[in-house]
Amino acid sequence: MDDGSTPRTQYKRVLLKISGEALMGDQGFGLHPPTVQRIAKEVKSVHDMGVEICMVIGGGNVFRGLAGSAQGMERTTADYMGMLATVMNALAVQSALEGLGVFTRVISAIRMDEVAEPYIRRRAVRHLEKKRVCIFAAGTGNPYFTTDTAATLRANEMNCEAIFMGKNGVDGVYDKDPKQHADAKRYDTVSYDDCLAKNLRVMDASAIALARDNSLPLIVFSLDEPGGFRGILAGEGTYTRVQG
């Protein structure tokens, strides 16, 4: 807002889900510190609105379990490697947020007490109530489940009011890939069932079903737009809302 005041938002507690690829910038692999810093500033801008934020970050910029499995690696081992990649990303984002003065906790579904807290629901809720950003790492702690499912699970456990899906290069849900089809049409709203029936690839099917069964809306928006996360929370910007 031009007067410098904090805009109001309808949300008090949200979960931000981003892919690991969102952290690698243009370099194609690993972590790109300026990109990590930019995303941290986006999160801080929403935190400054008084919104309680938790995050789930994928690990595809380091290692993707499904891809490893497809190349002959045993699936369970590959998935655990992918979970460890999410911990690395969570620690990077934690460092960037704390450098901006935002108190943050990395909470891992796999115990590694030297680098992250174990997941205890009541403790995580208390962190949110104290206005700390909680970054949930290591997925659900189980192989065969994606970070999309982990995000939906944690959002429900934390009583979040919505999941914000930050995407790279797209500003919502389209009927087909807008990068390949110039006539692709963006949905303003779309139902969970249509996402599943039309295979719109918002999240994997189990995550969509879990969101649907608990009436948890998904807000799909572009991470590339500076201030976009804050703008949508303030009721502005372009996005797609997935709901019942």
PDB file of N, CA and C in Angstrom, residues 72-158:
ATOM      1  N   GLY A  72      16.970 -47.043 -11.828  1.00  0.00           N
ATOM      2  CA  GLY A  72      17.407 -48.329 -11.313  1.00  0.00           C
ATOM      3  C   GLY A  72      17.698 -48.373  -9.823  1.00  0.00           C
ATOM      4  N   MET A  73      17.638 -47.230  -9.143  1.00  0.00           N
ATOM      5  CA  MET A  73      17.879 -47.219  -7.706  1.00  0.00           C
ATOM      6  C   MET A  73      16.663 -47.773  -6.973  1.00  0.00           C
ATOM      7  N   GLU A  74      16.877 -48.474  -5.904  1.00  0.00           N
ATOM      8  CA  GLU A  74      15.771 -49.018  -5.115  1.00  0.00           C
ATOM      9  C   GLU A  74      14.910 -47.866  -4.607  1.00  0.00           C
ATOM     10  N   ARG A  75      13.578 -47.957  -4.789  1.00  0.00           N
ATOM     11  CA  ARG A  75      12.677 -46.824  -4.585  1.00  0.00           C
ATOM     12  C   ARG A  75      12.731 -46.269  -3.169  1.00  0.00           C
ATOM     13  N   THR A  76      12.731 -47.135  -2.171  1.00  0.00           N
ATOM     14  CA  THR A  76      12.729 -46.644  -0.788  1.00  0.00           C
ATOM     15  C   THR A  76      13.990 -45.849  -0.498  1.00  0.00           C
ATOM     16  N   THR A  77      15.137 -46.371  -0.922  1.00  0.00           N
ATOM     17  CA  THR A  77      16.403 -45.656  -0.721  1.00  0.00           C
ATOM     18  C   THR A  77      16.388 -44.319  -1.448  1.00  0.00           C
ATOM     19  N   ALA A  78      15.909 -44.317  -2.685  1.00  0.00           N
ATOM     20  CA  ALA A  78      15.850 -43.081  -3.455  1.00  0.00           C
ATOM     21  C   ALA A  78      14.951 -42.048  -2.782  1.00  0.00           C
ATOM     22  N   ASP A  79      13.826 -42.487  -2.254  1.00  0.00           N
ATOM     23  CA  ASP A  79      12.915 -41.555  -1.592  1.00  0.00           C
ATOM     24  C   ASP A  79      13.531 -40.972  -0.324  1.00  0.00           C
ATOM     25  N   TYR A  80      14.245 -41.779   0.442  1.00  0.00           N
ATOM     26  CA  TYR A  80      14.911 -41.243   1.633  1.00  0.00           C
ATOM     27  C   TYR A  80      15.985 -40.216   1.244  1.00  0.00           C
ATOM     28  N   MET A  81      16.677 -40.463   0.154  1.00  0.00           N
ATOM     29  CA  MET A  81      17.648 -39.473  -0.323  1.00  0.00           C
ATOM     30  C   MET A  81      16.952 -38.167  -0.690  1.00  0.00           C
ATOM     31  N   GLY A  82      15.788 -38.297  -1.318  1.00  0.00           N
ATOM     32  CA  GLY A  82      15.013 -37.100  -1.632  1.00  0.00           C
ATOM     33  C   GLY A  82      14.586 -36.343  -0.385  1.00  0.00           C
ATOM     34  N   MET A  83      14.221 -37.074   0.669  1.00  0.00           N
ATOM     35  CA  MET A  83      13.843 -36.436   1.932  1.00  0.00           C
ATOM     36  C   MET A  83      15.013 -35.650   2.517  1.00  0.00           C
ATOM     37  N   LEU A  84      16.201 -36.218   2.447  1.00  0.00           N
ATOM     38  CA  LEU A  84      17.381 -35.522   2.961  1.00  0.00           C
ATOM     39  C   LEU A  84      17.653 -34.252   2.155  1.00  0.00           C
ATOM     40  N   ALA A  85      17.370 -34.291   0.861  1.00  0.00           N
ATOM     41  CA  ALA A  85      17.533 -33.086   0.034  1.00  0.00           C
ATOM     42  C   ALA A  85      16.618 -31.965   0.517  1.00  0.00           C
ATOM     43  N   THR A  86      15.405 -32.309   0.944  1.00  0.00           N
ATOM     44  CA  THR A  86      14.492 -31.266   1.439  1.00  0.00           C
ATOM     45  C   THR A  86      15.013 -30.632   2.718  1.00  0.00           C
ATOM     46  N   VAL A  87      15.737 -31.400   3.524  1.00  0.00           N
ATOM     47  CA  VAL A  87      16.314 -30.841   4.756  1.00  0.00           C
ATOM     48  C   VAL A  87      17.369 -29.800   4.409  1.00  0.00           C
ATOM     49  N   MET A  88      18.204 -30.102   3.428  1.00  0.00           N
ATOM     50  CA  MET A  88      19.222 -29.140   2.987  1.00  0.00           C
ATOM     51  C   MET A  88      18.562 -27.835   2.534  1.00  0.00           C
ATOM     52  N   ASN A  89      17.502 -27.943   1.745  1.00  0.00           N
ATOM     53  CA  ASN A  89      16.804 -26.749   1.277  1.00  0.00           C
ATOM     54  C   ASN A  89      16.177 -25.975   2.434  1.00  0.00           C
ATOM     55  N   ALA A  90      15.600 -26.709   3.377  1.00  0.00           N
ATOM     56  CA  ALA A  90      14.975 -26.059   4.532  1.00  0.00           C
ATOM     57  C   ALA A  90      16.004 -25.272   5.343  1.00  0.00           C
ATOM     58  N   LEU A  91      17.174 -25.842   5.518  1.00  0.00           N
ATOM     59  CA  LEU A  91      18.224 -25.144   6.268  1.00  0.00           C
ATOM     60  C   LEU A  91      18.684 -23.891   5.534  1.00  0.00           C
ATOM     61  N   ALA A  92      18.745 -23.964   4.195  1.00  0.00           N
ATOM     62  CA  ALA A  92      19.141 -22.784   3.412  1.00  0.00           C
ATOM     63  C   ALA A  92      18.128 -21.660   3.571  1.00  0.00           C
ATOM     64  N   VAL A  93      16.846 -21.995   3.492  1.00  0.00           N
ATOM     65  CA  VAL A  93      15.801 -20.976   3.629  1.00  0.00           C
ATOM     66  C   VAL A  93      15.760 -20.451   5.064  1.00  0.00           C
ATOM     67  N   GLN A  94      15.963 -21.343   6.037  1.00  0.00           N
ATOM     68  CA  GLN A  94      16.029 -20.888   7.430  1.00  0.00           C
ATOM     69  C   GLN A  94      17.132 -19.854   7.613  1.00  0.00           C
ATOM     70  N   SER A  95      18.308 -20.132   7.072  1.00  0.00           N
ATOM     71  CA  SER A  95      19.428 -19.206   7.196  1.00  0.00           C
ATOM     72  C   SER A  95      19.100 -17.850   6.584  1.00  0.00           C
ATOM     73  N   ALA A  96      18.455 -17.871   5.411  1.00  0.00           N
ATOM     74  CA  ALA A  96      18.097 -16.614   4.746  1.00  0.00           C
ATOM     75  C   ALA A  96      17.058 -15.843   5.546  1.00  0.00           C
ATOM     76  N   LEU A  97      16.060 -16.539   6.082  1.00  0.00           N
ATOM     77  CA  LEU A  97      15.023 -15.872   6.870  1.00  0.00           C
ATOM     78  C   LEU A  97      15.593 -15.279   8.156  1.00  0.00           C
ATOM     79  N   GLU A  98      16.425 -16.038   8.828  1.00  0.00           N
ATOM     80  CA  GLU A  98      16.980 -15.528  10.082  1.00  0.00           C
ATOM     81  C   GLU A  98      17.940 -14.374   9.832  1.00  0.00           C
ATOM     82  N   GLY A  99      18.566 -14.366   8.646  1.00  0.00           N
ATOM     83  CA  GLY A  99      19.389 -13.211   8.275  1.00  0.00           C
ATOM     84  C   GLY A  99      18.559 -11.947   8.100  1.00  0.00           C
ATOM     85  N   LEU A 100      17.254 -12.132   7.860  1.00  0.00           N
ATOM     86  CA  LEU A 100      16.327 -10.997   7.734  1.00  0.00           C
ATOM     87  C   LEU A 100      15.612 -10.695   9.051  1.00  0.00           C
ATOM     88  N   GLY A 101      15.977 -11.424  10.097  1.00  0.00           N
ATOM     89  CA  GLY A 101      15.389 -11.168  11.411  1.00  0.00           C
ATOM     90  C   GLY A 101      14.104 -11.919  11.697  1.00  0.00           C
ATOM     91  N   VAL A 102      13.814 -12.963  10.904  1.00  0.00           N
ATOM     92  CA  VAL A 102      12.603 -13.756  11.107  1.00  0.00           C
ATOM     93  C   VAL A 102      12.971 -15.034  11.851  1.00  0.00           C
ATOM     94  N   PHE A 103      12.416 -15.231  13.034  1.00  0.00           N
ATOM     95  CA  PHE A 103      12.690 -16.447  13.792  1.00  0.00           C
ATOM     96  C   PHE A 103      12.070 -17.648  13.082  1.00  0.00           C
ATOM     97  N   THR A 104      12.853 -18.697  12.926  1.00  0.00           N
ATOM     98  CA  THR A 104      12.466 -19.830  12.092  1.00  0.00           C
ATOM     99  C   THR A 104      12.850 -21.138  12.772  1.00  0.00           C
ATOM    100  N   ARG A 105      12.036 -22.167  12.554  1.00  0.00           N
ATOM    101  CA  ARG A 105      12.356 -23.511  13.027  1.00  0.00           C
ATOM    102  C   ARG A 105      12.270 -24.489  11.855  1.00  0.00           C
ATOM    103  N   VAL A 106      13.300 -25.301  11.679  1.00  0.00           N
ATOM    104  CA  VAL A 106      13.229 -26.424  10.752  1.00  0.00           C
ATOM    105  C   VAL A 106      12.797 -27.642  11.552  1.00  0.00           C
ATOM    106  N   ILE A 107      11.736 -28.281  11.094  1.00  0.00           N
ATOM    107  CA  ILE A 107      11.134 -29.405  11.817  1.00  0.00           C
ATOM    108  C   ILE A 107      11.121 -30.605  10.880  1.00  0.00           C
ATOM    109  N   SER A 108      11.866 -31.638  11.251  1.00  0.00           N
ATOM    110  CA  SER A 108      12.079 -32.771  10.365  1.00  0.00           C
ATOM    111  C   SER A 108      11.241 -33.980  10.765  1.00  0.00           C
ATOM    112  N   ALA A 109      10.688 -34.658   9.758  1.00  0.00           N
ATOM    113  CA  ALA A 109       9.949 -35.897  10.001  1.00  0.00           C
ATOM    114  C   ALA A 109      10.891 -37.067  10.259  1.00  0.00           C
ATOM    115  N   ILE A 110      12.186 -36.887   9.945  1.00  0.00           N
ATOM    116  CA  ILE A 110      13.218 -37.874  10.264  1.00  0.00           C
ATOM    117  C   ILE A 110      14.109 -37.255  11.329  1.00  0.00           C
ATOM    118  N   ARG A 111      14.334 -37.948  12.405  1.00  0.00           N
ATOM    119  CA  ARG A 111      15.103 -37.367  13.509  1.00  0.00           C
ATOM    120  C   ARG A 111      16.541 -37.110  13.098  1.00  0.00           C
ATOM    121  N   MET A 112      16.972 -35.883  13.287  1.00  0.00           N
ATOM    122  CA  MET A 112      18.372 -35.467  13.115  1.00  0.00           C
ATOM    123  C   MET A 112      18.576 -34.275  14.031  1.00  0.00           C
ATOM    124  N   ASP A 113      18.647 -34.574  15.326  1.00  0.00           N
ATOM    125  CA  ASP A 113      18.521 -33.555  16.367  1.00  0.00           C
ATOM    126  C   ASP A 113      19.591 -32.471  16.305  1.00  0.00           C
ATOM    127  N   GLU A 114      20.724 -32.763  15.680  1.00  0.00           N
ATOM    128  CA  GLU A 114      21.774 -31.754  15.612  1.00  0.00           C
ATOM    129  C   GLU A 114      21.444 -30.617  14.644  1.00  0.00           C
ATOM    130  N   VAL A 115      20.539 -30.859  13.701  1.00  0.00           N
ATOM    131  CA  VAL A 115      20.263 -29.827  12.690  1.00  0.00           C
ATOM    132  C   VAL A 115      18.809 -29.386  12.632  1.00  0.00           C
ATOM    133  N   ALA A 116      17.886 -30.165  13.211  1.00  0.00           N
ATOM    134  CA  ALA A 116      16.464 -29.824  13.113  1.00  0.00           C
ATOM    135  C   ALA A 116      15.701 -30.420  14.280  1.00  0.00           C
ATOM    136  N   GLU A 117      14.562 -29.804  14.589  1.00  0.00           N
ATOM    137  CA  GLU A 117      13.697 -30.357  15.618  1.00  0.00           C
ATOM    138  C   GLU A 117      12.928 -31.563  15.074  1.00  0.00           C
ATOM    139  N   PRO A 118      12.618 -32.526  15.922  1.00  0.00           N
ATOM    140  CA  PRO A 118      11.709 -33.594  15.483  1.00  0.00           C
ATOM    141  C   PRO A 118      10.287 -33.045  15.381  1.00  0.00           C
ATOM    142  N   TYR A 119       9.470 -33.659  14.546  1.00  0.00           N
ATOM    143  CA  TYR A 119       8.106 -33.192  14.387  1.00  0.00           C
ATOM    144  C   TYR A 119       7.254 -33.629  15.572  1.00  0.00           C
ATOM    145  N   ILE A 120       6.795 -32.651  16.330  1.00  0.00           N
ATOM    146  CA  ILE A 120       5.825 -32.852  17.409  1.00  0.00           C
ATOM    147  C   ILE A 120       4.744 -31.800  17.180  1.00  0.00           C
ATOM    148  N   ARG A 121       3.553 -32.264  16.907  1.00  0.00           N
ATOM    149  CA  ARG A 121       2.511 -31.352  16.452  1.00  0.00           C
ATOM    150  C   ARG A 121       2.285 -30.190  17.416  1.00  0.00           C
ATOM    151  N   ARG A 122       2.111 -30.456  18.673  1.00  0.00           N
ATOM    152  CA  ARG A 122       1.796 -29.380  19.625  1.00  0.00           C
ATOM    153  C   ARG A 122       2.935 -28.362  19.706  1.00  0.00           C
ATOM    154  N   ARG A 123       4.161 -28.843  19.617  1.00  0.00           N
ATOM    155  CA  ARG A 123       5.294 -27.920  19.663  1.00  0.00           C
ATOM    156  C   ARG A 123       5.303 -27.035  18.411  1.00  0.00           C
ATOM    157  N   ALA A 124       5.015 -27.634  17.260  1.00  0.00           N
ATOM    158  CA  ALA A 124       4.987 -26.863  16.017  1.00  0.00           C
ATOM    159  C   ALA A 124       3.896 -25.792  16.059  1.00  0.00           C
ATOM    160  N   VAL A 125       2.726 -26.147  16.563  1.00  0.00           N
ATOM    161  CA  VAL A 125       1.639 -25.173  16.693  1.00  0.00           C
ATOM    162  C   VAL A 125       2.062 -24.021  17.595  1.00  0.00           C
ATOM    163  N   ARG A 126       2.755 -24.346  18.664  1.00  0.00           N
ATOM    164  CA  ARG A 126       3.210 -23.303  19.588  1.00  0.00           C
ATOM    165  C   ARG A 126       4.209 -22.361  18.915  1.00  0.00           C
ATOM    166  N   HIS A 127       5.085 -22.915  18.083  1.00  0.00           N
ATOM    167  CA  HIS A 127       6.015 -22.061  17.339  1.00  0.00           C
ATOM    168  C   HIS A 127       5.250 -21.070  16.464  1.00  0.00           C
ATOM    169  N   LEU A 128       4.217 -21.550  15.784  1.00  0.00           N
ATOM    170  CA  LEU A 128       3.422 -20.669  14.933  1.00  0.00           C
ATOM    171  C   LEU A 128       2.741 -19.585  15.752  1.00  0.00           C
ATOM    172  N   GLU A 129       2.218 -19.966  16.900  1.00  0.00           N
ATOM    173  CA  GLU A 129       1.550 -18.990  17.768  1.00  0.00           C
ATOM    174  C   GLU A 129       2.525 -17.916  18.244  1.00  0.00           C
ATOM    175  N   LYS A 130       3.807 -18.285  18.333  1.00  0.00           N
ATOM    176  CA  LYS A 130       4.840 -17.321  18.725  1.00  0.00           C
ATOM    177  C   LYS A 130       5.413 -16.580  17.518  1.00  0.00           C
ATOM    178  N   LYS A 131       4.750 -16.729  16.379  1.00  0.00           N
ATOM    179  CA  LYS A 131       5.108 -16.020  15.146  1.00  0.00           C
ATOM    180  C   LYS A 131       6.455 -16.463  14.577  1.00  0.00           C
ATOM    181  N   ARG A 132       6.814 -17.718  14.818  1.00  0.00           N
ATOM    182  CA  ARG A 132       7.989 -18.282  14.172  1.00  0.00           C
ATOM    183  C   ARG A 132       7.560 -18.982  12.884  1.00  0.00           C
ATOM    184  N   VAL A 133       8.357 -18.861  11.843  1.00  0.00           N
ATOM    185  CA  VAL A 133       8.092 -19.590  10.601  1.00  0.00           C
ATOM    186  C   VAL A 133       8.561 -21.030  10.789  1.00  0.00           C
ATOM    187  N   CYS A 134       7.686 -21.976  10.533  1.00  0.00           N
ATOM    188  CA  CYS A 134       8.024 -23.396  10.654  1.00  0.00           C
ATOM    189  C   CYS A 134       8.232 -23.978   9.267  1.00  0.00           C
ATOM    190  N   ILE A 135       9.413 -24.545   9.029  1.00  0.00           N
ATOM    191  CA  ILE A 135       9.706 -25.197   7.756  1.00  0.00           C
ATOM    192  C   ILE A 135       9.716 -26.704   8.006  1.00  0.00           C
ATOM    193  N   PHE A 136       8.739 -27.384   7.450  1.00  0.00           N
ATOM    194  CA  PHE A 136       8.618 -28.833   7.634  1.00  0.00           C
ATOM    195  C   PHE A 136       9.454 -29.538   6.573  1.00  0.00           C
ATOM    196  N   ALA A 137      10.407 -30.347   7.032  1.00  0.00           N
ATOM    197  CA  ALA A 137      11.352 -30.998   6.135  1.00  0.00           C
ATOM    198  C   ALA A 137      11.216 -32.515   6.215  1.00  0.00           C
ATOM    199  N   ALA A 138      11.819 -33.190   5.251  1.00  0.00           N
ATOM    200  CA  ALA A 138      11.857 -34.655   5.165  1.00  0.00           C
ATOM    201  C   ALA A 138      10.493 -35.265   4.876  1.00  0.00           C
ATOM    202  N   GLY A 139       9.641 -34.508   4.203  1.00  0.00           N
ATOM    203  CA  GLY A 139       8.350 -35.040   3.785  1.00  0.00           C
ATOM    204  C   GLY A 139       7.505 -35.513   4.952  1.00  0.00           C
ATOM    205  N   THR A 140       6.890 -36.673   4.777  1.00  0.00           N
ATOM    206  CA  THR A 140       6.125 -37.283   5.866  1.00  0.00           C
ATOM    207  C   THR A 140       6.987 -38.217   6.687  1.00  0.00           C
ATOM    208  N   GLY A 141       8.237 -38.412   6.245  1.00  0.00           N
ATOM    209  CA  GLY A 141       9.107 -39.386   6.894  1.00  0.00           C
ATOM    210  C   GLY A 141       8.963 -40.779   6.328  1.00  0.00           C
ATOM    211  N   ASN A 142       8.119 -40.918   5.298  1.00  0.00           N
ATOM    212  CA  ASN A 142       7.845 -42.218   4.696  1.00  0.00           C
ATOM    213  C   ASN A 142       8.131 -42.189   3.206  1.00  0.00           C
ATOM    214  N   PRO A 143       8.693 -43.262   2.657  1.00  0.00           N
ATOM    215  CA  PRO A 143       8.854 -43.337   1.204  1.00  0.00           C
ATOM    216  C   PRO A 143       7.497 -43.462   0.518  1.00  0.00           C
ATOM    217  N   TYR A 144       7.487 -43.231  -0.762  1.00  0.00           N
ATOM    218  CA  TYR A 144       6.292 -43.345  -1.611  1.00  0.00           C
ATOM    219  C   TYR A 144       5.297 -42.202  -1.413  1.00  0.00           C
ATOM    220  N   PHE A 145       5.662 -41.201  -0.611  1.00  0.00           N
ATOM    221  CA  PHE A 145       4.810 -40.029  -0.444  1.00  0.00           C
ATOM    222  C   PHE A 145       5.588 -38.795  -0.886  1.00  0.00           C
ATOM    223  N   THR A 146       4.944 -37.929  -1.661  1.00  0.00           N
ATOM    224  CA  THR A 146       5.605 -36.734  -2.178  1.00  0.00           C
ATOM    225  C   THR A 146       5.549 -35.591  -1.162  1.00  0.00           C
ATOM    226  N   THR A 147       6.303 -34.540  -1.458  1.00  0.00           N
ATOM    227  CA  THR A 147       6.218 -33.348  -0.605  1.00  0.00           C
ATOM    228  C   THR A 147       4.882 -32.635  -0.780  1.00  0.00           C
ATOM    229  N   ASP A 148       4.179 -32.872  -1.889  1.00  0.00           N
ATOM    230  CA  ASP A 148       2.812 -32.350  -2.022  1.00  0.00           C
ATOM    231  C   ASP A 148       1.915 -32.953  -0.946  1.00  0.00           C
ATOM    232  N   THR A 149       2.019 -34.258  -0.772  1.00  0.00           N
ATOM    233  CA  THR A 149       1.228 -34.924   0.266  1.00  0.00           C
ATOM    234  C   THR A 149       1.654 -34.446   1.644  1.00  0.00           C
ATOM    235  N   ALA A 150       2.962 -34.294   1.853  1.00  0.00           N
ATOM    236  CA  ALA A 150       3.461 -33.791   3.143  1.00  0.00           C
ATOM    237  C   ALA A 150       2.906 -32.400   3.424  1.00  0.00           C
ATOM    238  N   ALA A 151       2.865 -31.541   2.401  1.00  0.00           N
ATOM    239  CA  ALA A 151       2.347 -30.186   2.586  1.00  0.00           C
ATOM    240  C   ALA A 151       0.883 -30.206   2.996  1.00  0.00           C
ATOM    241  N   THR A 152       0.093 -31.044   2.332  1.00  0.00           N
ATOM    242  CA  THR A 152      -1.332 -31.113   2.640  1.00  0.00           C
ATOM    243  C   THR A 152      -1.561 -31.699   4.027  1.00  0.00           C
ATOM    244  N   LEU A 153      -0.778 -32.706   4.374  1.00  0.00           N
ATOM    245  CA  LEU A 153      -0.878 -33.304   5.705  1.00  0.00           C
ATOM    246  C   LEU A 153      -0.546 -32.291   6.792  1.00  0.00           C
ATOM    247  N   ARG A 154       0.594 -31.614   6.648  1.00  0.00           N
ATOM    248  CA  ARG A 154       1.004 -30.643   7.672  1.00  0.00           C
ATOM    249  C   ARG A 154       0.042 -29.458   7.739  1.00  0.00           C
ATOM    250  N   ALA A 155      -0.462 -29.014   6.594  1.00  0.00           N
ATOM    251  CA  ALA A 155      -1.418 -27.901   6.603  1.00  0.00           C
ATOM    252  C   ALA A 155      -2.668 -28.262   7.384  1.00  0.00           C
ATOM    253  N   ASN A 156      -3.127 -29.478   7.227  1.00  0.00           N
ATOM    254  CA  ASN A 156      -4.283 -29.922   7.996  1.00  0.00           C
ATOM    255  C   ASN A 156      -3.950 -30.042   9.484  1.00  0.00           C
ATOM    256  N   GLU A 157      -2.801 -30.602   9.792  1.00  0.00           N
ATOM    257  CA  GLU A 157      -2.420 -30.764  11.204  1.00  0.00           C
ATOM    258  C   GLU A 157      -2.238 -29.423  11.899  1.00  0.00           C
ATOM    259  N   MET A 158      -1.763 -28.428  11.163  1.00  0.00           N
ATOM    260  CA  MET A 158      -1.528 -27.106  11.741  1.00  0.00           C
ATOM    261  C   MET A 158      -2.771 -26.213  11.696  1.00  0.00           C
TER     262      MET A 158
END
